[in-house]
Amino acid sequence: MRKISDFIKDLGFTFSARRLRRAILLIVLFSFIGCGVYLFFEYEASESGLKRMYSNEVSKIYDLKDNKIIDIEKLDINDDRIQDYIFIIGKEMRSDENSLNSIVELYRNVSLVIMDGTTNEVKQYDTNKDFKSDVDLNVCEDEKERYFLVSDLSGNVSLNVLDDSNNFVDIIKNTTDKEFLGYTIYTNQNSDSNDILSVNIDNFSKDYLGEYSESVELNLAENGIDISNYRETYLRDKFSKFILKDINNDGVLEFVGYQYILYSLDESITSNKTVGVIETVFDIEDNKLKFNSVDIHI
């Protein structure tokens, strides 16, 4: 111990409480600075940070007018090794225009926009549709095509590709000139057991949906589900979710729409809110949806 003390004295260091406090203060200060810098770069690299950065870059070039950028990505769309901006815009409709605590309930007249990363040239497709606040943009590719999917969790959807002239093609519009709806759902509890739910669906002559005349029985008890905790869907013929997925692993994406049969009565539940799914699969041929199959399951 004495050797250590002699060594410190040889260095010319004189201990004092003031110096100790100053050293601790500097250590704490540099720790906060380091932590702040780390969190800043973590945020900048996060999805939210990138979205904010891309939105700021685009807003300096593109006239948004009364619109807001809802979702944005950067991808090389025209294969020139320069990333382009792909984003959706719409006019915000808030719960209370005069309240700082208001929330976005709806985006009106949502448009899909591609901005060339080199020339800033803009291609815009106006969906002429309104979407809920949970609207999302997904860009998906397979061996043949690149798809731009805009959808929310209330059945509103726009599915687009670029043709050989780099113009947008609306696959949903090519499929039907009416609202794109799913099957109409009918449910009944089994007379012998309340734990068994009979499900029937009807396409009501929608030519893009196949006919399905079978009645499917879902055994809720086998899956530990108490039917008294759920209600029937209010959206008897509306889709709730859309994805692009390679169902048969052939390298080509299919378009899949989901309808849910039962919804939880407990509004506080944030997960597993639904029971029973009607899963409708479409092939995409000649820029139209062609019915492939439908499956009813838990």
Short mmCIF file of C-alpha atoms in Angstrom, two decimals:
data_model
loop_
_atom_site.label_atom_id
_atom_site.label_comp_id
_atom_site.label_asym_id
_atom_site.label_seq_id
_atom_site.Cartn_x
_atom_site.Cartn_y
_atom_site.Cartn_z
CA MET A 1 0.00 0.00 0.00
CA ARG A 2 2.85 2.33 0.85
CA LYS A 3 4.51 1.60 -2.50
CA ILE A 4 1.29 2.66 -4.27
CA SER A 5 1.14 5.86 -2.21
CA ASP A 6 4.79 6.64 -3.02
CA PHE A 7 4.12 5.99 -6.73
CA ILE A 8 1.18 8.46 -6.73
CA LYS A 9 3.32 11.07 -4.98
CA ASP A 10 6.04 10.58 -7.59
CA LEU A 11 3.45 11.41 -10.26
CA GLY A 12 2.80 14.71 -8.54
CA PHE A 13 -0.84 13.92 -7.85
CA THR A 14 -2.37 15.49 -4.75
CA PHE A 15 -5.69 14.04 -3.62
CA SER A 16 -8.56 16.38 -2.80
CA ALA A 17 -12.34 15.97 -2.48
CA ARG A 18 -12.84 18.79 -4.97
CA ARG A 19 -10.78 17.05 -7.63
CA LEU A 20 -12.61 13.80 -6.97
CA ARG A 21 -16.01 15.46 -7.40
CA ARG A 22 -14.84 17.11 -10.60
CA ALA A 23 -13.57 13.81 -11.97
CA ILE A 24 -16.84 12.04 -11.16
CA LEU A 25 -18.81 14.88 -12.74
CA LEU A 26 -16.74 14.63 -15.93
CA ILE A 27 -17.20 10.86 -16.07
CA VAL A 28 -20.99 11.24 -15.68
CA LEU A 29 -21.10 14.03 -18.27
CA PHE A 30 -19.12 12.07 -20.88
CA SER A 31 -21.27 9.00 -20.18
CA PHE A 32 -24.44 11.01 -20.90
CA ILE A 33 -22.91 12.43 -24.07
CA GLY A 34 -21.82 8.98 -25.24
CA CYS A 35 -25.22 7.51 -24.46
CA GLY A 36 -26.97 10.37 -26.26
CA VAL A 37 -24.82 9.95 -29.39
CA TYR A 38 -25.41 6.18 -29.38
CA LEU A 39 -29.19 6.58 -29.04
CA PHE A 40 -29.22 9.24 -31.78
CA PHE A 41 -27.48 6.98 -34.29
CA GLU A 42 -29.66 4.05 -33.22
CA TYR A 43 -32.77 6.14 -33.94
CA GLU A 44 -31.38 7.37 -37.27
CA ALA A 45 -30.85 3.74 -38.31
CA SER A 46 -34.29 2.63 -37.11
CA GLU A 47 -37.37 2.39 -39.32
CA SER A 48 -38.87 5.54 -37.75
CA GLY A 49 -35.62 7.43 -38.12
CA LEU A 50 -35.17 6.45 -41.76
CA LYS A 51 -38.79 7.36 -42.53
CA ARG A 52 -38.29 10.81 -41.01
CA MET A 53 -35.02 11.33 -42.86
CA TYR A 54 -36.46 10.20 -46.22
CA SER A 55 -39.57 12.35 -45.69
CA ASN A 56 -37.43 15.42 -45.03
CA GLU A 57 -35.40 14.75 -48.17
CA VAL A 58 -38.50 14.34 -50.34
CA SER A 59 -40.34 17.36 -48.93
CA LYS A 60 -37.49 19.63 -50.11
CA ILE A 61 -38.08 18.53 -53.71
CA TYR A 62 -41.68 17.38 -54.02
CA ASP A 63 -44.66 19.70 -53.47
CA LEU A 64 -46.86 17.86 -50.97
CA LYS A 65 -49.53 20.56 -51.03
CA ASP A 66 -52.05 19.59 -48.30
CA ASN A 67 -50.80 16.01 -48.13
CA LYS A 68 -48.67 14.17 -45.62
CA ILE A 69 -46.16 11.43 -46.33
CA ILE A 70 -47.70 8.34 -44.73
CA ASP A 71 -45.08 5.70 -45.48
CA ILE A 72 -41.85 5.82 -47.47
CA GLU A 73 -39.08 3.48 -48.66
CA LYS A 74 -35.95 3.68 -50.78
CA LEU A 75 -35.29 1.06 -53.46
CA ASP A 76 -33.61 0.89 -56.84
CA ILE A 77 -36.73 0.72 -59.01
CA ASN A 78 -35.21 1.35 -62.46
CA ASP A 79 -32.06 -0.76 -61.97
CA ASP A 80 -29.64 2.16 -62.35
CA ARG A 81 -27.91 1.34 -59.03
CA ILE A 82 -29.31 4.53 -57.51
CA GLN A 83 -32.02 4.21 -54.88
CA ASP A 84 -35.37 5.83 -55.62
CA TYR A 85 -38.07 7.07 -53.24
CA ILE A 86 -41.33 5.13 -53.08
CA PHE A 87 -43.99 6.66 -50.85
CA ILE A 88 -47.69 7.14 -50.25
CA ILE A 89 -49.33 10.46 -49.47
CA GLY A 90 -52.78 11.56 -48.38
CA LYS A 91 -54.67 14.31 -46.62
CA GLU A 92 -54.95 13.78 -42.86
CA MET A 93 -58.40 13.71 -41.32
CA ARG A 94 -58.07 14.06 -37.55
CA SER A 95 -60.43 13.30 -34.70
CA ASP A 96 -60.40 16.99 -33.75
CA GLU A 97 -58.78 19.57 -35.99
CA ASN A 98 -58.49 22.03 -33.10
CA SER A 99 -56.95 19.72 -30.54
CA LEU A 100 -53.24 19.11 -30.04
CA ASN A 101 -54.09 15.65 -28.75
CA SER A 102 -56.12 14.67 -31.81
CA ILE A 103 -55.25 11.52 -33.73
CA VAL A 104 -55.28 10.71 -37.43
CA GLU A 105 -58.39 8.68 -38.23
CA LEU A 106 -58.28 8.69 -42.03
CA TYR A 107 -56.16 9.60 -45.03
CA ARG A 108 -58.18 10.92 -47.97
CA ASN A 109 -57.30 10.44 -51.64
CA VAL A 110 -54.16 8.41 -51.06
CA SER A 111 -51.61 8.44 -53.90
CA LEU A 112 -48.64 6.22 -54.66
CA VAL A 113 -45.53 8.11 -55.76
CA ILE A 114 -42.15 7.09 -57.15
CA MET A 115 -39.40 9.72 -57.33
CA ASP A 116 -36.29 8.93 -59.36
CA GLY A 117 -33.22 9.14 -57.15
CA THR A 118 -31.11 10.66 -59.93
CA THR A 119 -33.40 12.96 -61.91
CA ASN A 120 -36.13 13.61 -59.29
CA GLU A 121 -38.67 12.71 -61.99
CA VAL A 122 -42.01 11.80 -60.39
CA LYS A 123 -44.54 9.13 -61.31
CA GLN A 124 -47.77 9.36 -59.34
CA TYR A 125 -50.80 7.11 -59.19
CA ASP A 126 -53.92 8.50 -57.54
CA THR A 127 -55.88 5.63 -56.02
CA ASN A 128 -58.89 7.92 -55.42
CA LYS A 129 -59.43 5.90 -52.25
CA ASP A 130 -59.49 6.75 -48.57
CA PHE A 131 -57.53 4.62 -46.11
CA LYS A 132 -57.59 4.25 -42.34
CA SER A 133 -54.70 5.51 -40.22
CA ASP A 134 -53.09 2.04 -40.21
CA VAL A 135 -52.51 2.13 -43.97
CA ASP A 136 -49.21 0.58 -44.98
CA LEU A 137 -47.00 0.43 -48.09
CA ASN A 138 -45.29 -2.83 -49.02
CA VAL A 139 -43.04 -3.37 -52.03
CA CYS A 140 -42.71 -7.07 -52.88
CA GLU A 141 -40.85 -8.83 -55.68
CA ASP A 142 -40.90 -12.30 -57.19
CA GLU A 143 -39.19 -13.85 -60.20
CA LYS A 144 -41.48 -12.03 -62.63
CA GLU A 145 -42.72 -8.79 -61.11
CA ARG A 146 -42.45 -6.03 -58.52
CA TYR A 147 -45.70 -5.18 -56.71
CA PHE A 148 -46.72 -2.08 -54.80
CA LEU A 149 -49.31 -2.97 -52.17
CA VAL A 150 -51.15 -0.24 -50.26
CA SER A 151 -53.65 -1.53 -47.70
CA ASP A 152 -55.15 -1.00 -44.26
CA LEU A 153 -56.87 -3.32 -41.79
CA SER A 154 -60.37 -2.36 -42.95
CA GLY A 155 -60.31 -3.91 -46.40
CA ASN A 156 -59.14 -0.88 -48.39
CA VAL A 157 -56.50 -1.88 -50.93
CA SER A 158 -54.59 -0.82 -54.01
CA LEU A 159 -52.26 -3.26 -55.80
CA ASN A 160 -50.07 -1.90 -58.59
CA VAL A 161 -47.27 -2.82 -60.96
CA LEU A 162 -45.29 -0.83 -63.52
CA ASP A 163 -45.82 -1.74 -67.17
CA ASP A 164 -43.15 -1.72 -69.90
CA SER A 165 -43.57 2.05 -70.24
CA ASN A 166 -43.14 2.52 -66.48
CA ASN A 167 -46.75 3.52 -66.00
CA PHE A 168 -48.77 2.29 -63.06
CA VAL A 169 -51.25 -0.54 -63.63
CA ASP A 170 -54.02 -1.04 -61.04
CA ILE A 171 -54.57 -4.78 -60.61
CA ILE A 172 -57.61 -4.38 -58.33
CA LYS A 173 -59.28 -2.02 -60.81
CA ASN A 174 -58.56 -4.46 -63.62
CA THR A 175 -60.22 -7.22 -61.58
CA THR A 176 -63.47 -5.42 -60.69
CA ASP A 177 -64.96 -2.01 -61.31
CA LYS A 178 -66.86 -2.30 -58.02
CA GLU A 179 -65.70 -2.34 -54.42
CA PHE A 180 -63.30 -5.23 -53.85
CA LEU A 181 -65.11 -7.37 -51.29
CA GLY A 182 -64.75 -10.89 -49.94
CA TYR A 183 -67.22 -13.61 -49.10
CA THR A 184 -70.31 -12.90 -47.02
CA ILE A 185 -69.96 -14.82 -43.76
CA TYR A 186 -72.73 -16.68 -41.92
CA THR A 187 -72.21 -18.43 -38.58
CA ASN A 188 -74.35 -20.67 -36.36
CA GLN A 189 -73.64 -22.47 -33.13
CA ASN A 190 -74.12 -26.21 -33.35
CA SER A 191 -77.41 -27.34 -31.76
CA ASP A 192 -75.65 -30.25 -30.04
CA SER A 193 -72.63 -28.31 -28.79
CA ASN A 194 -72.17 -24.56 -28.27
CA ASP A 195 -68.44 -25.09 -28.67
CA ILE A 196 -68.81 -25.94 -32.35
CA LEU A 197 -69.35 -23.09 -34.78
CA SER A 198 -70.75 -23.77 -38.26
CA VAL A 199 -69.45 -21.37 -40.91
CA ASN A 200 -70.89 -20.80 -44.38
CA ILE A 201 -69.73 -18.32 -47.00
CA ASP A 202 -71.36 -16.94 -50.14
CA ASN A 203 -69.67 -15.06 -52.98
CA PHE A 204 -72.94 -13.39 -54.07
CA SER A 205 -72.01 -13.73 -57.76
CA LYS A 206 -68.70 -11.87 -57.49
CA ASP A 207 -66.96 -13.28 -60.54
CA TYR A 208 -63.50 -12.93 -59.01
CA LEU A 209 -64.46 -15.24 -56.12
CA GLY A 210 -65.01 -18.97 -56.51
CA GLU A 211 -68.21 -20.62 -55.31
CA TYR A 212 -68.08 -22.43 -51.98
CA SER A 213 -71.11 -24.38 -50.83
CA GLU A 214 -69.69 -26.44 -47.98
CA SER A 215 -70.40 -25.81 -44.31
CA VAL A 216 -67.27 -25.88 -42.16
CA GLU A 217 -67.41 -26.69 -38.46
CA LEU A 218 -64.84 -25.09 -36.19
CA ASN A 219 -64.38 -26.86 -32.85
CA LEU A 220 -63.52 -24.01 -30.50
CA ALA A 221 -63.28 -26.16 -27.35
CA GLU A 222 -60.48 -28.23 -28.87
CA ASN A 223 -58.51 -25.02 -29.23
CA GLY A 224 -59.28 -23.75 -25.71
CA ILE A 225 -61.57 -20.98 -26.95
CA ASP A 226 -64.63 -19.80 -25.02
CA ILE A 227 -67.10 -18.58 -27.63
CA SER A 228 -68.92 -16.44 -25.05
CA ASN A 229 -65.92 -14.10 -25.09
CA TYR A 230 -66.37 -13.31 -28.79
CA ARG A 231 -68.85 -11.69 -31.15
CA GLU A 232 -69.55 -12.21 -34.82
CA THR A 233 -67.77 -9.93 -37.27
CA TYR A 234 -69.48 -6.70 -38.28
CA LEU A 235 -67.63 -6.83 -41.60
CA ARG A 236 -69.45 -9.79 -43.10
CA ASP A 237 -68.11 -9.27 -46.61
CA LYS A 238 -65.01 -7.11 -46.14
CA PHE A 239 -61.40 -8.21 -46.10
CA SER A 240 -59.34 -7.21 -43.09
CA LYS A 241 -55.81 -7.90 -44.28
CA PHE A 242 -53.87 -8.49 -47.48
CA ILE A 243 -50.43 -9.95 -48.11
CA LEU A 244 -48.35 -11.09 -51.06
CA LYS A 245 -46.97 -14.55 -50.41
CA ASP A 246 -45.45 -17.41 -52.38
CA ILE A 247 -47.97 -20.06 -51.30
CA ASN A 248 -46.64 -23.00 -53.32
CA ASN A 249 -42.93 -22.10 -53.27
CA ASP A 250 -42.68 -21.72 -57.05
CA GLY A 251 -40.98 -18.34 -56.92
CA VAL A 252 -44.17 -16.48 -57.87
CA LEU A 253 -46.22 -14.43 -55.40
CA GLU A 254 -49.91 -14.94 -54.79
CA PHE A 255 -52.28 -12.31 -53.43
CA VAL A 256 -53.95 -13.41 -50.19
CA GLY A 257 -56.93 -11.77 -48.48
CA TYR A 258 -58.02 -12.52 -44.92
CA GLN A 259 -61.43 -12.22 -43.32
CA TYR A 260 -61.94 -12.87 -39.61
CA ILE A 261 -65.01 -14.63 -38.25
CA LEU A 262 -65.14 -13.76 -34.53
CA TYR A 263 -63.83 -10.75 -32.61
CA SER A 264 -63.05 -10.48 -28.91
CA LEU A 265 -65.56 -8.67 -26.70
CA ASP A 266 -62.72 -7.48 -24.47
CA GLU A 267 -61.56 -4.17 -25.94
CA SER A 268 -58.46 -4.17 -23.74
CA ILE A 269 -57.01 -7.19 -25.53
CA THR A 270 -54.30 -6.21 -28.01
CA SER A 271 -53.32 -9.66 -29.31
CA ASN A 272 -55.32 -12.70 -30.41
CA LYS A 273 -58.36 -10.49 -30.89
CA THR A 274 -59.87 -12.71 -33.58
CA VAL A 275 -60.89 -16.33 -33.98
CA GLY A 276 -61.45 -18.09 -37.28
CA VAL A 277 -60.07 -17.10 -40.67
CA ILE A 278 -61.35 -17.17 -44.22
CA GLU A 279 -58.20 -17.18 -46.33
CA THR A 280 -58.72 -16.44 -50.03
CA VAL A 281 -55.81 -16.93 -52.44
CA PHE A 282 -55.60 -15.28 -55.86
CA ASP A 283 -53.12 -15.83 -58.65
CA ILE A 284 -51.99 -12.71 -60.51
CA GLU A 285 -52.30 -13.22 -64.26
CA ASP A 286 -52.28 -10.58 -67.00
CA ASN A 287 -52.44 -7.87 -64.30
CA LYS A 288 -55.69 -9.28 -62.91
CA LEU A 289 -56.57 -11.39 -59.89
CA LYS A 290 -57.66 -14.93 -60.67
CA PHE A 291 -59.29 -16.99 -57.93
CA ASN A 292 -57.14 -19.89 -56.73
CA SER A 293 -58.61 -21.24 -53.50
CA VAL A 294 -60.38 -20.46 -50.23
CA ASP A 295 -59.84 -22.08 -46.84
CA ILE A 296 -61.80 -21.72 -43.59
CA HIS A 297 -59.88 -22.52 -40.42
CA ILE A 298 -59.08 -21.42 -36.88
#
